[in-house]
Short mmCIF file of C-alpha atoms and ligand atoms in Angstrom, two decimals:
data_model
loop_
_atom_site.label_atom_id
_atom_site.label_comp_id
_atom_site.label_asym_id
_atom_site.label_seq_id
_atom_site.Cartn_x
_atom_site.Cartn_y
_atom_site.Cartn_z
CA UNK I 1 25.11 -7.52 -12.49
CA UNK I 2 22.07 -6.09 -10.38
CA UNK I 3 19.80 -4.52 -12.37
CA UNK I 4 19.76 -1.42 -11.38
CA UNK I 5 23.93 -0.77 -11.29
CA UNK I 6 25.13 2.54 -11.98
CA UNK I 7 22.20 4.42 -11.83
CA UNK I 8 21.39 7.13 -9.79
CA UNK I 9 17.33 7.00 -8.52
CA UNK I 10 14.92 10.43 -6.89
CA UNK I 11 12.37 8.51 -5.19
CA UNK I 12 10.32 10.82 -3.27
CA UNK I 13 7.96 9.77 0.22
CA UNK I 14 10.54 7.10 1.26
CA UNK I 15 9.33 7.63 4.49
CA UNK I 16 7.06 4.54 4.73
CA UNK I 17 4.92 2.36 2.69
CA UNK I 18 5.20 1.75 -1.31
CA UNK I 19 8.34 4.08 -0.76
CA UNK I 20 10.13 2.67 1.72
CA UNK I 21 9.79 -0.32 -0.53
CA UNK I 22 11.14 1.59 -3.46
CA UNK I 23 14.16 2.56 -1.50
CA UNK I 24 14.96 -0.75 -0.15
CA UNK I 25 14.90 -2.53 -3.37
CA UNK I 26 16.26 -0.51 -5.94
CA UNK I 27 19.17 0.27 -3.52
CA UNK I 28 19.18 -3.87 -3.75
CA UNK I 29 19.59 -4.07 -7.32
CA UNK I 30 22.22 -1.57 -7.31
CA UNK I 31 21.13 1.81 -7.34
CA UNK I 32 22.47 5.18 -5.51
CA UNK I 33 19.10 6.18 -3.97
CA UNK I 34 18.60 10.05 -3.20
CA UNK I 35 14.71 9.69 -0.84
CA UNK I 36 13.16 12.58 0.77
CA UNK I 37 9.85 12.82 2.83
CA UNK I 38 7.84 15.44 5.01
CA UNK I 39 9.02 13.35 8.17
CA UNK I 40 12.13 13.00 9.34
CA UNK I 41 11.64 9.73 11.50
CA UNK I 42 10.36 7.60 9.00
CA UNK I 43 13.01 9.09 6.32
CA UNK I 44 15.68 8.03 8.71
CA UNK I 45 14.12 4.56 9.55
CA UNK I 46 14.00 3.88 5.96
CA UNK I 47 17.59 5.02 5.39
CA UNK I 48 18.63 3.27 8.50
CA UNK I 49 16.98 -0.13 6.72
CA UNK I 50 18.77 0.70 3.25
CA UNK I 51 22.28 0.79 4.72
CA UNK I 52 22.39 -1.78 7.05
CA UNK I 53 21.32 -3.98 4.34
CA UNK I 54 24.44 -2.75 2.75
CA UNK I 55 22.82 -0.09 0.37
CA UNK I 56 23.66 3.72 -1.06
CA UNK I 57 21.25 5.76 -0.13
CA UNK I 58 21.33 9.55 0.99
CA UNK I 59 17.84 11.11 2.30
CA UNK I 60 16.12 14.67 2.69
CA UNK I 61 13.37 15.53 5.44
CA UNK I 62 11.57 17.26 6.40
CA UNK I 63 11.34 18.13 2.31
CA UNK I 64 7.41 19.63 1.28
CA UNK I 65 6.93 18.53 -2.23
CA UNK I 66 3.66 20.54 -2.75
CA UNK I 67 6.18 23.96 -2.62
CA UNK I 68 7.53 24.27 -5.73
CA UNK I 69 10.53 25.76 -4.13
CA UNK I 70 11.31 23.49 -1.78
CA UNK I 71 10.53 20.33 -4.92
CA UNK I 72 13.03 21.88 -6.47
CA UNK I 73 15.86 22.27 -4.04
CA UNK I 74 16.04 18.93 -3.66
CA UNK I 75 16.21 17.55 -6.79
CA UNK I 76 18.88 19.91 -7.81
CA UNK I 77 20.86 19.21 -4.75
CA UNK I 78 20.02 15.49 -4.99
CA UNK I 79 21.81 15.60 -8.64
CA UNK I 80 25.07 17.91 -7.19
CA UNK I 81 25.48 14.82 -4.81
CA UNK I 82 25.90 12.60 -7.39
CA UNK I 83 26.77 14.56 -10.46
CA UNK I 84 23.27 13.66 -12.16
CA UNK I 85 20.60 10.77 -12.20
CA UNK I 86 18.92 8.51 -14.12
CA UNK I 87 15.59 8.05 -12.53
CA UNK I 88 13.17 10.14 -10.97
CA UNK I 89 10.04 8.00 -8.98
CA UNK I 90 7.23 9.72 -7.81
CA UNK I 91 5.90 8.06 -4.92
CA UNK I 92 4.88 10.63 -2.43
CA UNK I 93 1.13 11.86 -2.02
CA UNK I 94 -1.11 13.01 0.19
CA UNK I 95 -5.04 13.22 -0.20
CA UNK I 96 -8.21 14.75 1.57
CA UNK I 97 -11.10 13.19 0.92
CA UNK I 98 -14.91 14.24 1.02
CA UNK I 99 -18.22 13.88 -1.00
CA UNK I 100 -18.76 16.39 -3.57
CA UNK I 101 -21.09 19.02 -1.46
CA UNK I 102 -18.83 18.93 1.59
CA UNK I 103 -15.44 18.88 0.46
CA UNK I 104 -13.85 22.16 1.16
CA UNK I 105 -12.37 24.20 -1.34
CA UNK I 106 -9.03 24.22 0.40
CA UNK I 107 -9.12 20.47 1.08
CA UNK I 108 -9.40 19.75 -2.46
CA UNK I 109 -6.58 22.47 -3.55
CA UNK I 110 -4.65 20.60 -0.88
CA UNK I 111 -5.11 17.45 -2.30
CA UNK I 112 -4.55 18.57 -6.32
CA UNK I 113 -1.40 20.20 -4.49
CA UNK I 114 -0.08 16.71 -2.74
CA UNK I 115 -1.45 14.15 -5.45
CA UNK I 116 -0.48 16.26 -8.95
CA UNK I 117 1.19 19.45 -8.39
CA UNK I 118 4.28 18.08 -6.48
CA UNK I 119 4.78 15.40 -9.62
CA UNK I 120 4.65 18.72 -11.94
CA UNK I 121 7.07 20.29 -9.66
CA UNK I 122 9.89 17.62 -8.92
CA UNK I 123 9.86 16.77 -13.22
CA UNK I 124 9.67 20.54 -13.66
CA UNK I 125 13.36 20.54 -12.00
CA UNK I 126 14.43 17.02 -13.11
CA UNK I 127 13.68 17.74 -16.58
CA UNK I 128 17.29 19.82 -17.16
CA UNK I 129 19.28 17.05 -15.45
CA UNK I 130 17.76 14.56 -17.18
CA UNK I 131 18.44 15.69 -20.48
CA UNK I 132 21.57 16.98 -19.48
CA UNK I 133 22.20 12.84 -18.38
CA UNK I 134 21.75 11.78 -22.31
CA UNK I 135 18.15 10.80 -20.71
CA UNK I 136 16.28 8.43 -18.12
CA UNK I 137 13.45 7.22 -16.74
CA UNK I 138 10.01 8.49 -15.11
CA UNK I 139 8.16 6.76 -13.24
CA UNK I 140 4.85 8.52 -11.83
CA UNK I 141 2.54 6.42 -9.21
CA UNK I 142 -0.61 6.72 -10.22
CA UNK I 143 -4.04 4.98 -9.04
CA UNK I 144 -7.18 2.51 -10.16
CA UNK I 145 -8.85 5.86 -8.56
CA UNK I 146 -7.35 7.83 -11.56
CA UNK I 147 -9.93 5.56 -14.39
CA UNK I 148 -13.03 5.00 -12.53
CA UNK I 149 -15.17 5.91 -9.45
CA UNK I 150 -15.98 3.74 -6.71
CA UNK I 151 -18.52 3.84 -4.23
CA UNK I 152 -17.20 3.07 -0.74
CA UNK I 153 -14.94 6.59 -0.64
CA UNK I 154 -15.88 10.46 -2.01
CA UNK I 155 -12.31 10.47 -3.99
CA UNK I 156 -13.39 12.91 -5.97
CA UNK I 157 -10.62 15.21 -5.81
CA UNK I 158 -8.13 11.86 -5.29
CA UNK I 159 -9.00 10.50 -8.76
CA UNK I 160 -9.04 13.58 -10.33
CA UNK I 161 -5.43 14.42 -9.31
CA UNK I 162 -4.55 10.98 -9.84
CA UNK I 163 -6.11 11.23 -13.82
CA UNK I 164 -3.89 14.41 -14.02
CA UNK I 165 -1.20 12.08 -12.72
CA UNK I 166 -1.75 9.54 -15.70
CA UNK I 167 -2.29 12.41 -18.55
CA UNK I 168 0.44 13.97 -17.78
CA UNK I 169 2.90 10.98 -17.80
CA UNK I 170 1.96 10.29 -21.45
CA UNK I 171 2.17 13.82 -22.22
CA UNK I 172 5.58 13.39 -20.62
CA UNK I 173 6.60 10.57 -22.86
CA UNK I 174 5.72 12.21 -26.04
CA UNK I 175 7.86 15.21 -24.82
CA UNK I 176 10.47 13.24 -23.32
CA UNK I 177 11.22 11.07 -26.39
CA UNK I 178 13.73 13.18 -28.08
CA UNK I 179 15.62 13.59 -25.30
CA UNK I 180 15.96 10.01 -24.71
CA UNK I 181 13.66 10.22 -21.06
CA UNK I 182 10.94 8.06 -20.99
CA UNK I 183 7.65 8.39 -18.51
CA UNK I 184 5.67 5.53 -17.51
CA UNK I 185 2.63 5.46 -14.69
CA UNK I 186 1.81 2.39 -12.58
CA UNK I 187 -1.41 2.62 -11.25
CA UNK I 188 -2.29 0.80 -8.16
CA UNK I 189 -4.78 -1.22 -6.85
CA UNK I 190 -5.83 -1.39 -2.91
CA UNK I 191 -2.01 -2.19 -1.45
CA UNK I 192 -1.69 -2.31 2.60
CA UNK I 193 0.22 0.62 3.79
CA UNK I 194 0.39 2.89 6.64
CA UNK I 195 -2.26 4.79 4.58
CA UNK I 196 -4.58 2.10 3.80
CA UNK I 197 -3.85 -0.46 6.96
CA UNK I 198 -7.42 1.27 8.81
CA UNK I 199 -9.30 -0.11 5.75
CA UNK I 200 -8.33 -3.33 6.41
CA UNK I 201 -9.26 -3.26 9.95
CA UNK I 202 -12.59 -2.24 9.78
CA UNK I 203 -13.84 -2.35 6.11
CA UNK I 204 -16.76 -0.74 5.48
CA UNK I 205 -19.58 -3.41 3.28
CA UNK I 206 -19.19 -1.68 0.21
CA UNK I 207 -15.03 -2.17 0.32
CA UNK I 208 -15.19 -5.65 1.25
CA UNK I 209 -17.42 -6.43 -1.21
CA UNK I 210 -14.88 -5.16 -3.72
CA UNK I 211 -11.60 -6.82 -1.98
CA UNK I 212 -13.75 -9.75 -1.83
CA UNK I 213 -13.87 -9.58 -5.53
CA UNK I 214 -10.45 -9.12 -6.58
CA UNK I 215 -9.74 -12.28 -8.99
CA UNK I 216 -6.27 -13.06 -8.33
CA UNK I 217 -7.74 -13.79 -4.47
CA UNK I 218 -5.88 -11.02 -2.19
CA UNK I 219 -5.15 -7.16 -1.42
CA UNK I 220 -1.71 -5.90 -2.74
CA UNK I 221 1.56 -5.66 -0.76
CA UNK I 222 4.26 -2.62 -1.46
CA UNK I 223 6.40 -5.55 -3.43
CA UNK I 224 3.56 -6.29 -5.95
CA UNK I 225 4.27 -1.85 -7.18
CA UNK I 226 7.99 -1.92 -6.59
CA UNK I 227 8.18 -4.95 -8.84
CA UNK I 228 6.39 -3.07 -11.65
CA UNK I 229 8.36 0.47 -11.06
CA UNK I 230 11.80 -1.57 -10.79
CA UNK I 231 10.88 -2.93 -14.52
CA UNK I 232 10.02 -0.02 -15.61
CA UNK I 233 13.28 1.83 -14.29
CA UNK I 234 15.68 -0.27 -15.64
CA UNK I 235 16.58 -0.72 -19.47
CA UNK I 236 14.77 -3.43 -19.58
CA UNK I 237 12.41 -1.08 -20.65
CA UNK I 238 14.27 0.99 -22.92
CA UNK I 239 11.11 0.36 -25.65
CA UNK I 240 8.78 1.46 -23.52
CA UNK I 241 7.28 4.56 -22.54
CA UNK I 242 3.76 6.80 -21.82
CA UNK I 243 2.14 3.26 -20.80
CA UNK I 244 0.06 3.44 -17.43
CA UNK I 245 0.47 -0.53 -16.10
CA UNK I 246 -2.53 -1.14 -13.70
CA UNK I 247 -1.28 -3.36 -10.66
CA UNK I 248 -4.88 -4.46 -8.97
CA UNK I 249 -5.04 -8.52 -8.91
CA UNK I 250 -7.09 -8.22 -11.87
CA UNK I 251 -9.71 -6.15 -10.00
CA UNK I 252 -10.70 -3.08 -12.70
CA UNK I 253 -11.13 -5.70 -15.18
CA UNK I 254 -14.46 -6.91 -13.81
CA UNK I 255 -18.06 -5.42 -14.50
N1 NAD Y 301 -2.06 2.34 -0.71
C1 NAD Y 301 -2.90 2.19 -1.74
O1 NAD Y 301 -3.84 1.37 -1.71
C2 NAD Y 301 -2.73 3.03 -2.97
C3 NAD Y 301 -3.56 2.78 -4.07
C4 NAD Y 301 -3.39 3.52 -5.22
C5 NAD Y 301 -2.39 4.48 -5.29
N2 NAD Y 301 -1.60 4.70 -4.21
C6 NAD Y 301 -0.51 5.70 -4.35
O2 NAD Y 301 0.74 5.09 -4.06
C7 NAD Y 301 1.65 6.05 -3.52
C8 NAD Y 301 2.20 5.56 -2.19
O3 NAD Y 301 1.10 5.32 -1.31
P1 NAD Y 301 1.27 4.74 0.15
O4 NAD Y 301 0.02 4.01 0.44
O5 NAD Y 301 2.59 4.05 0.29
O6 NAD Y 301 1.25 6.11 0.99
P2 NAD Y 301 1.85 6.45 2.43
O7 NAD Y 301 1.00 7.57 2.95
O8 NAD Y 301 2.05 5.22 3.25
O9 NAD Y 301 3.28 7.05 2.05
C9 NAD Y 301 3.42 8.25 1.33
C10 NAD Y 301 4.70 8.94 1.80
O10 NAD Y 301 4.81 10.19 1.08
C11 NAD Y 301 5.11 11.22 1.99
N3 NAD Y 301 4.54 12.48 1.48
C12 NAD Y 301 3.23 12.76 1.33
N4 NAD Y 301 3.08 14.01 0.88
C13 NAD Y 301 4.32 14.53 0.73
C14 NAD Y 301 4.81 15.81 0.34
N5 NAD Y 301 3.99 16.80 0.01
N6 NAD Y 301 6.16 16.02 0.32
C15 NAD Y 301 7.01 15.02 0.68
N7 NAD Y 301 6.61 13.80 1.09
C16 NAD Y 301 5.26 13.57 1.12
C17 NAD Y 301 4.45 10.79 3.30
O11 NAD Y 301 5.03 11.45 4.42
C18 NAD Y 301 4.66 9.28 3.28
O12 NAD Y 301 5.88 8.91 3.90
C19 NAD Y 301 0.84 7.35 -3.44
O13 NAD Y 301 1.08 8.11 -4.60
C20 NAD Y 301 -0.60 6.86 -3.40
O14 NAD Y 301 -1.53 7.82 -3.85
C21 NAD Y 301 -1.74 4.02 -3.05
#
């Protein structure tokens, strides 16, 4: 039996990176996957990918997770597809970046809107099915930028969104536990995506220095989050819930 049989799994952003991952592999161990993104041709590459390797999965674009409306639209019309689900992933995000003084106030709204809002929204509407279910599983991306600061990027309003991201899933799990949901957060390190792939191009010094550093000896791959999300889904992990599992190679554990 696949791991992952029977259940029915939201993953939002499927439409490239950590989430196109996501799809791919939990439609491999056996899930129905419902995806949606804000573009349409990477949502249909993905689901294009999913099926030919002999997957279920049905996807939503272009779907704007930051409007509360449109968050929850999907979700309930991902769950009349399939009569319910079990799992709701939050992948998708979008950030603006800039140092404290310059930062606009509309960049960082944008950014608190894309990185924490959207998760608020799409649990917001999940929250009925999944109780309605018997229960399930959360599982909130959230980031190494959500604990600390780092010098070689202004994330200011990144890991702020990204702490809400982490608070909020244990809040979650402390709600969630009588109705039999449980919330968990994974919380990146620095993983090559479409996102990231300019960093590793051309890293500025004070980025290499800190890749340089990482102890297990290498940058992270979308595989190295799906494999921690994909644990966390399943009932393997029925015991466990409001934890925030920090995927880095060991890098936030050094001075
Ligand atoms: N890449 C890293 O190093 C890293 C590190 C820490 C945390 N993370 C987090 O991991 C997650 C995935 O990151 P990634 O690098 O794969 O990103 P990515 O940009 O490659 O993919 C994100 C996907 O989400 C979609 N998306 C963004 N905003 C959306 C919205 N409002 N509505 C619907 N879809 C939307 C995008 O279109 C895209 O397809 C994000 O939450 C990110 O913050 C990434």
């Amino acid at each position: 039996m696949a791991r992952l049989d029977g259940k029915v799994a939201l993953i939002t952003g499927i439409g490239g990176g950590m989430g196109r991952e996501a799809a791919r592999r939990f439609a491999a161990e056996g899930a129905e996957v419902v995806g949606c993104d804000l573009f349409e041709d990477g949502l249909n590459e993905t689901v294009r990918i999913v099926r030919e390797a002999g997957g279920e999965i049905t996807g939503h674009a272009p779907v704007n997770l930051a409007d509360a409306t449109e968050a929850e639209r999907w979700v309930d019309e991902a769950a009349a597809v399939y009569g319910g689900f079990d799992i709701l992933y939050n992948n998708a995000s979008t950030q603006r970046f800039g140092a404290i003084d310059e930062i606009s106030v509309e960049d960082w709204n944008f950014t608190i809107d894309n990185e924490l809002n959207l998760v608020f929204y799409t649990v917001r509407a999940a929250w009925k099915h999944l109780r309605a279910r018997g229960g399930g599983s959360i599982v909130n991306i959230g980031s190494i930028a959500g604990t600390r600061g780092v010098e070689f990027m202004p994330q200011n309003a990144h890991g702020s969104a990204k702490a809400g991201v982490i608070n909020l899933t244990q809040q979650l799990a402390v709600e969630g536990a009588p109705h039999r949901i449980r919330a968990v957060s994974v919380s990146p390190g620095f993983i090559v995506t479409p996102a990231t792939r300019f960093l590793v191009k051309d890293p500025p010094p004070a980025f290499r220095k800190n890749i340089e550093r990482i102890p297990l000896g290498r940058v992270g791959q979308p595989e190295d989050i799906v494999n921690a999300a994909l644990f966390f889904a399943s009932d393997e992990a029925s015991w466990i819930t409001g934890v925030n599992l920090v995927v880095d190679g060991g890098g936030t554990v050094l001075g």
